[in-house]
XYZ file of C-alpha atoms in Angstrom:
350
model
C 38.114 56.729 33.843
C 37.704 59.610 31.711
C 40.023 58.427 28.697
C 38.200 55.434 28.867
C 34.631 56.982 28.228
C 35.775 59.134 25.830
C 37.415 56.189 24.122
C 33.876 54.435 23.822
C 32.499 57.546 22.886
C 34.631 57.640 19.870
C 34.801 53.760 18.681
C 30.918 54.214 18.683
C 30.993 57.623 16.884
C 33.537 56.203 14.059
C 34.185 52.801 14.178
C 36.675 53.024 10.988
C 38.707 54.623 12.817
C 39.274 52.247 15.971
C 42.384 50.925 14.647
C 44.336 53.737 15.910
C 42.484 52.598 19.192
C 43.489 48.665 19.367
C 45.734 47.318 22.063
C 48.897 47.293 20.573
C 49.992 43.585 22.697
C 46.802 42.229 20.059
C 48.845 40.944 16.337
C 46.462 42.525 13.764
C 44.455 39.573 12.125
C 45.257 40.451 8.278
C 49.062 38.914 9.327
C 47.686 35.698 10.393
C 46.229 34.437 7.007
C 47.441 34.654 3.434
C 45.910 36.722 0.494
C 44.165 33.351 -0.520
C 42.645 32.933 2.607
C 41.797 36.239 3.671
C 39.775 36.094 0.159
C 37.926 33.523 1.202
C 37.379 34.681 4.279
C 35.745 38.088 2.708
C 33.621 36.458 0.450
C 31.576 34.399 3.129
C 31.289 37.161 5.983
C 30.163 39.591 3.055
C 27.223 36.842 1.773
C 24.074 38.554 2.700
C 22.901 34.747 3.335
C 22.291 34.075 6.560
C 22.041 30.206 5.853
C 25.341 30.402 4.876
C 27.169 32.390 7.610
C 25.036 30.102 9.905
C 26.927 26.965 8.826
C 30.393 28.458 10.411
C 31.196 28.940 14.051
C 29.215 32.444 14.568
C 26.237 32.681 16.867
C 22.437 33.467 15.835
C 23.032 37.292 18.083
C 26.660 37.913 16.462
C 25.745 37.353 13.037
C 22.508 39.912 14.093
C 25.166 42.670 15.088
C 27.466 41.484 12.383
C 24.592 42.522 9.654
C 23.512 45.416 11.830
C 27.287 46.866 11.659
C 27.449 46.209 7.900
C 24.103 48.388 7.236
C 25.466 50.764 8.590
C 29.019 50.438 7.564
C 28.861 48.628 4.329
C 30.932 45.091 3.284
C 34.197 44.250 5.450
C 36.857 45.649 2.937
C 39.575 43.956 5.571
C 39.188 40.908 8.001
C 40.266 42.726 10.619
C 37.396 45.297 10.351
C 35.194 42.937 11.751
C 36.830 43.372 15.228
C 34.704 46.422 15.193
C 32.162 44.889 15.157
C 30.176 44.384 18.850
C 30.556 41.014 19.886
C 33.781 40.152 18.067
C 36.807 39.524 19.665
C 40.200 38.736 18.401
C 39.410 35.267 19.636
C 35.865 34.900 18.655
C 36.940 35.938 15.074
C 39.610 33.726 14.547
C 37.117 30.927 15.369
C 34.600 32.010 13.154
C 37.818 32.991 9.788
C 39.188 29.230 10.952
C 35.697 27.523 10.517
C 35.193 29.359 6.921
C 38.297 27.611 6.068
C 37.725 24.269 7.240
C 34.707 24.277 5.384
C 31.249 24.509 6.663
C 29.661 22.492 9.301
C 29.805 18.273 8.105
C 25.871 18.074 8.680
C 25.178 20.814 6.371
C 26.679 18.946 3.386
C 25.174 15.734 3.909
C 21.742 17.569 5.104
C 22.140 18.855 1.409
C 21.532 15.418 0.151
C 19.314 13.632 2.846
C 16.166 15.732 2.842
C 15.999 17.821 6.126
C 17.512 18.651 9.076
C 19.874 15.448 10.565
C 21.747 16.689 13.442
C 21.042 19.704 15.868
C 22.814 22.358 17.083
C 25.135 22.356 13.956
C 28.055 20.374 13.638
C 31.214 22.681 12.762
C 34.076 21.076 11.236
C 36.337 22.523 13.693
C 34.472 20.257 16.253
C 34.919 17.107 13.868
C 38.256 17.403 13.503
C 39.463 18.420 17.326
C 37.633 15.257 18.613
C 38.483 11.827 19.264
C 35.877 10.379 20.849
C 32.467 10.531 20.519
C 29.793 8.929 22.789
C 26.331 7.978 21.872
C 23.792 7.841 25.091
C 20.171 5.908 24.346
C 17.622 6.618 27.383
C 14.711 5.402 28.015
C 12.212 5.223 31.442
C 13.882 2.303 32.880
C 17.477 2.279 31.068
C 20.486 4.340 29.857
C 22.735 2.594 26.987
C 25.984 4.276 25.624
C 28.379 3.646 23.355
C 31.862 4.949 23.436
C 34.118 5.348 20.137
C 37.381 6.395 19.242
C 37.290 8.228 15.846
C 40.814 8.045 14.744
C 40.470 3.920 14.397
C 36.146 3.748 14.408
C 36.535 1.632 17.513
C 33.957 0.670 19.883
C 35.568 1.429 23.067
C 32.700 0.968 25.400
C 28.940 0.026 24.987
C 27.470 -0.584 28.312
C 23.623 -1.040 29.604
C 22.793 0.566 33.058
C 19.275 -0.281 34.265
C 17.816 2.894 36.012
C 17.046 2.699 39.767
C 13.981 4.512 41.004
C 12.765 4.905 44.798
C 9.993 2.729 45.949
C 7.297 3.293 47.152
C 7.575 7.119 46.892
C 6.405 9.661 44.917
C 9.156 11.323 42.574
C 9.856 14.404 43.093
C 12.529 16.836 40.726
C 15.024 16.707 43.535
C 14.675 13.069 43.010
C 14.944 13.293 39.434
C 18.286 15.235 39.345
C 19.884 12.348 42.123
C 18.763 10.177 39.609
C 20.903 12.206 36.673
C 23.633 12.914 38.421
C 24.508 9.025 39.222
C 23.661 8.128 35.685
C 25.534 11.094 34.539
C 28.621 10.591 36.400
C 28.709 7.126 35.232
C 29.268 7.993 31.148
C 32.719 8.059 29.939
C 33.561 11.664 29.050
C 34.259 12.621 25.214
C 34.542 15.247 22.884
C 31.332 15.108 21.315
C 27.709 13.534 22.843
C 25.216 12.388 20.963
C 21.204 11.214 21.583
C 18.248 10.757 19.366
C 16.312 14.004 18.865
C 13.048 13.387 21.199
C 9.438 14.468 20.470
C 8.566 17.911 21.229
C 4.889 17.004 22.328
C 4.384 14.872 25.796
C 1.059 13.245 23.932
C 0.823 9.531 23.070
C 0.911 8.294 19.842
C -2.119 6.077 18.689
C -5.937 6.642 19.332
C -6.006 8.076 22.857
C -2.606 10.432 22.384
C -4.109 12.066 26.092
C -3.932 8.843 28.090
C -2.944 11.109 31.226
C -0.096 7.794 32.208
C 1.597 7.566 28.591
C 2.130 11.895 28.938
C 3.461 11.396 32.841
C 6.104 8.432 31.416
C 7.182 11.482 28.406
C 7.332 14.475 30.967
C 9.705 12.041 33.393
C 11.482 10.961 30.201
C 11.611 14.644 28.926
C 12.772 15.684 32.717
C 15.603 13.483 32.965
C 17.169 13.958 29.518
C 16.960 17.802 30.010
C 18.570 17.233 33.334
C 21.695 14.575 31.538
C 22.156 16.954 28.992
C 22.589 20.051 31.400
C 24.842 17.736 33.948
C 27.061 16.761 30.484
C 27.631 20.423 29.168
C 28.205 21.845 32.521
C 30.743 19.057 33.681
C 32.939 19.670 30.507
C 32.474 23.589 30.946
C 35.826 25.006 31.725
C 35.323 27.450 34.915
C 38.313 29.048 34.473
C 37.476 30.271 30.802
C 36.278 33.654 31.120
C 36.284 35.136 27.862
C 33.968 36.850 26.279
C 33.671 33.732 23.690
C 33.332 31.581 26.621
C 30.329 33.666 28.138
C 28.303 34.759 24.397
C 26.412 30.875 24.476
C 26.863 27.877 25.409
C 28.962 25.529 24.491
C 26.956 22.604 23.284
C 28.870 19.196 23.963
C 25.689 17.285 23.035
C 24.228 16.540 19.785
C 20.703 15.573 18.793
C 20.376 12.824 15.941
C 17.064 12.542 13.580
C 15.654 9.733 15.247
C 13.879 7.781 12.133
C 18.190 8.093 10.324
C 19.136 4.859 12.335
C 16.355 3.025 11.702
C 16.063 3.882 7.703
C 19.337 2.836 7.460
C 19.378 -0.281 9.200
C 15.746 -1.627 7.816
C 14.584 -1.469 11.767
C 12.066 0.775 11.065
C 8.377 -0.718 9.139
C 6.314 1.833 7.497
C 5.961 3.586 11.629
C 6.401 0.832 13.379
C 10.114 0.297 14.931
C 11.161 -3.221 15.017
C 13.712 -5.054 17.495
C 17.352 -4.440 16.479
C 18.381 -7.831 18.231
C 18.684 -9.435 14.310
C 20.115 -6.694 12.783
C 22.896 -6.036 14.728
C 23.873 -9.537 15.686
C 24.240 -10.046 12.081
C 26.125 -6.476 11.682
C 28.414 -7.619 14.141
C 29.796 -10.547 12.505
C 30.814 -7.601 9.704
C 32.629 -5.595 12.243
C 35.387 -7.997 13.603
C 38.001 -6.114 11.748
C 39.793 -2.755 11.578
C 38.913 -0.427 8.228
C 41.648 1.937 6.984
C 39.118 4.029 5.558
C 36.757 4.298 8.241
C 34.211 2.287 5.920
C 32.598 0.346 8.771
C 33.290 0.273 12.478
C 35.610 -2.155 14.728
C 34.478 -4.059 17.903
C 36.296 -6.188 19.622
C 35.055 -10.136 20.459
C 34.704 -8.728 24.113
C 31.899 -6.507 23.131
C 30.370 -8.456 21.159
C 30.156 -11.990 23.424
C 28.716 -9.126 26.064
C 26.056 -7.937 23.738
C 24.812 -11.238 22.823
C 24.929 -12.202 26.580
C 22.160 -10.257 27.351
C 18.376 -11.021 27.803
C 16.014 -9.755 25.057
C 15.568 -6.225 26.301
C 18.903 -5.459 26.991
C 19.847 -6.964 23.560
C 17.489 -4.307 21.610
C 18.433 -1.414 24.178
C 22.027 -1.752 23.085
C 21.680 -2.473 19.802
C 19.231 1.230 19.600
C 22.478 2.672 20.707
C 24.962 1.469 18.197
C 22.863 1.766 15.374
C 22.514 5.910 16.903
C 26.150 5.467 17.342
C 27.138 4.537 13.852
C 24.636 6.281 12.357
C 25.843 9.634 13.340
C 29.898 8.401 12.491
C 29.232 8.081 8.949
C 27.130 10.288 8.468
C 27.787 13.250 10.374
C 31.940 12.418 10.978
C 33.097 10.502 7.757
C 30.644 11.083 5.863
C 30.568 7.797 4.327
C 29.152 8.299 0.792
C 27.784 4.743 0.733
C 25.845 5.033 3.773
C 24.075 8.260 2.741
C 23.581 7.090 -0.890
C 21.782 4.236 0.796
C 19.500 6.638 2.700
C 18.560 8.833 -0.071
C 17.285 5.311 -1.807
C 15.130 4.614 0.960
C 13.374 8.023 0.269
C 13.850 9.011 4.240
């Protein structure tokens, strides 16, 4: 016990000097990339930009520490220095050198050219291209819609419409609302990536009386049950046996939070404020989506699908059709970046 605090003592005395200190079973960091990258690598962590070292996989209380060390210590002259750094592992640095590589996060770039934030937390590119699927989950007070894709062949998987069951005759309680969650919750596919429709951050009502007191109970139930899917989601594809020090700095966020006006600009659903049924739109989108795109230009879904969409009654017909359009949206222009479809955005003056 005594080597060990008089190990401490001297990494935080002369942190320079750890190397003499590292476990020798760890390969030193400088072997795993080439002169070219390891460049590369030195010239982002050494920005004084935060913006910029925010667009790679490094947390908000890292980069803090990161900036404090370099204060004090001046620029990383090697990458490995920055394992002596507090907060850095071997691990969590190799994320963060591998991200820098791949290029910063895909909603940074197209944010760059659509005024505004699109897509929060950030989108690394890391996470783009490790997933395969993605699914997009519309809820409202009386339905959950989802859509399931497959990003390799921009295939529709699975779109389904699940009408929301609430006790009668009883008053809800929050033990209600997370029984509620959980079913819906364990009924959505699993995937690599989630994504909903950013939601107000206000409970008021829109319109001339935004405190009618039953409009703000509807939001806060609304409110109460996404922030219950979204914690059920990212703690059903947390790993339990993953206890590094990675694993344990934040949370891993599996779900995704879409502008909500992007869908609508794009697909002419929304006039001036006013959203407009989808049931037109997409029935004529579909008949453009019957076959498979090499280039990821425009999605695939099968005649399955799409006899089951236009089976449905009215309601069910715009529900579903709010989910693709969130669906699609957020594949090309968040995953393929499809230049057409944010050309066609930027025209539209979103």
């Amino acid at each position: 016990m005594k080597h060990g605090f008089n190990k401490m003592t001297f990494v935080y005395a002369n942190p320079r000097m750890l190397v003499s200190l590292k476990c020798f079973s760890s390969e030193n960091l400088d072997d795993k990339y080439t002169d070219t990258e390891k460049q590369k690598i030195l010239e982002v962590i050494n920005s004084n930009n935060n913006d910029i070292l925010l667009r790679y996989d490094i947390s908000k209380a890292r980069l803090k520490k990161f900036n404090q060390w370099k204060a004090s210590n001046g620029e990383i002259k090697s990458i490995s220095d920055i394992e002596y750094v507090e907060g850095f592992s071997e691990k969590s640095a190799k994320k963060l050198f591998n991200s820098i590589l791949s290029g910063p996060s895909s909603n940074s770039q197209t944010a760059s050219k659509i005024k505004g934030n699109i897509l929060y937390p950030s989108l690394s590119e890391s996470v783009v291209k490790d997933a395969k699927t993605t699914l997009s989950v519309y809820i409202t007070v009386n339905s959950v819609c989802w859509s399931l894709i497959e990003k390799n062949s921009y295939e529709v998987v699975e779109w389904m419409y699940h009408t929301i069951e609430y006790p009668k005759g009883k008053k809800m309680q929050i033990s209600d609302m997370l029984d509620i969650s959980w079913s819906i919750t364990e009924q959505l596919p699993t995937a690599d990536i989630y994504v909903m429709k950013a939601e107000p951050t206000t409970l008021r009502a829109g319109g001339n009386d935004p405190n009618n007191p039953k409009v703000i109970a509807v939001n806060l139930q609304k409110a109460q049950m996404i922030a219950m899917i979204v914690a059920l989601i990212n703690a059903r594809e947390f790993d339990g046996d993953d206890n590094s020090e990675e694993s344990q700095d934040r949370l891993k966020h599996k779900v995704y939070f879409l502008r909500p006006t992007l869908p609508f600009r794009l697909y002419g659903t929304l006039v001036g404020n006013e959203r407009v049924s989808t049931e037109q739109t997409v029935d004529m989108l579909l008949k453009t989506l019957t076959t498979k795109s090499n280039n990821h230009s425009h999605a695939y879904i099968n005649e399955r699908l799409q006899n089951m969409f236009r089976s449905q009654k009215d309601l069910q017909k715009d529900m579903l059709g709010q989910c693709l359009l969130l669906s699609l949206t957020f594949m090309d222009l968040c995953v393929y970046r499809n230049q057409e479809r944010i050309n066609a955005l930027m025209k539209r003056r979103e």
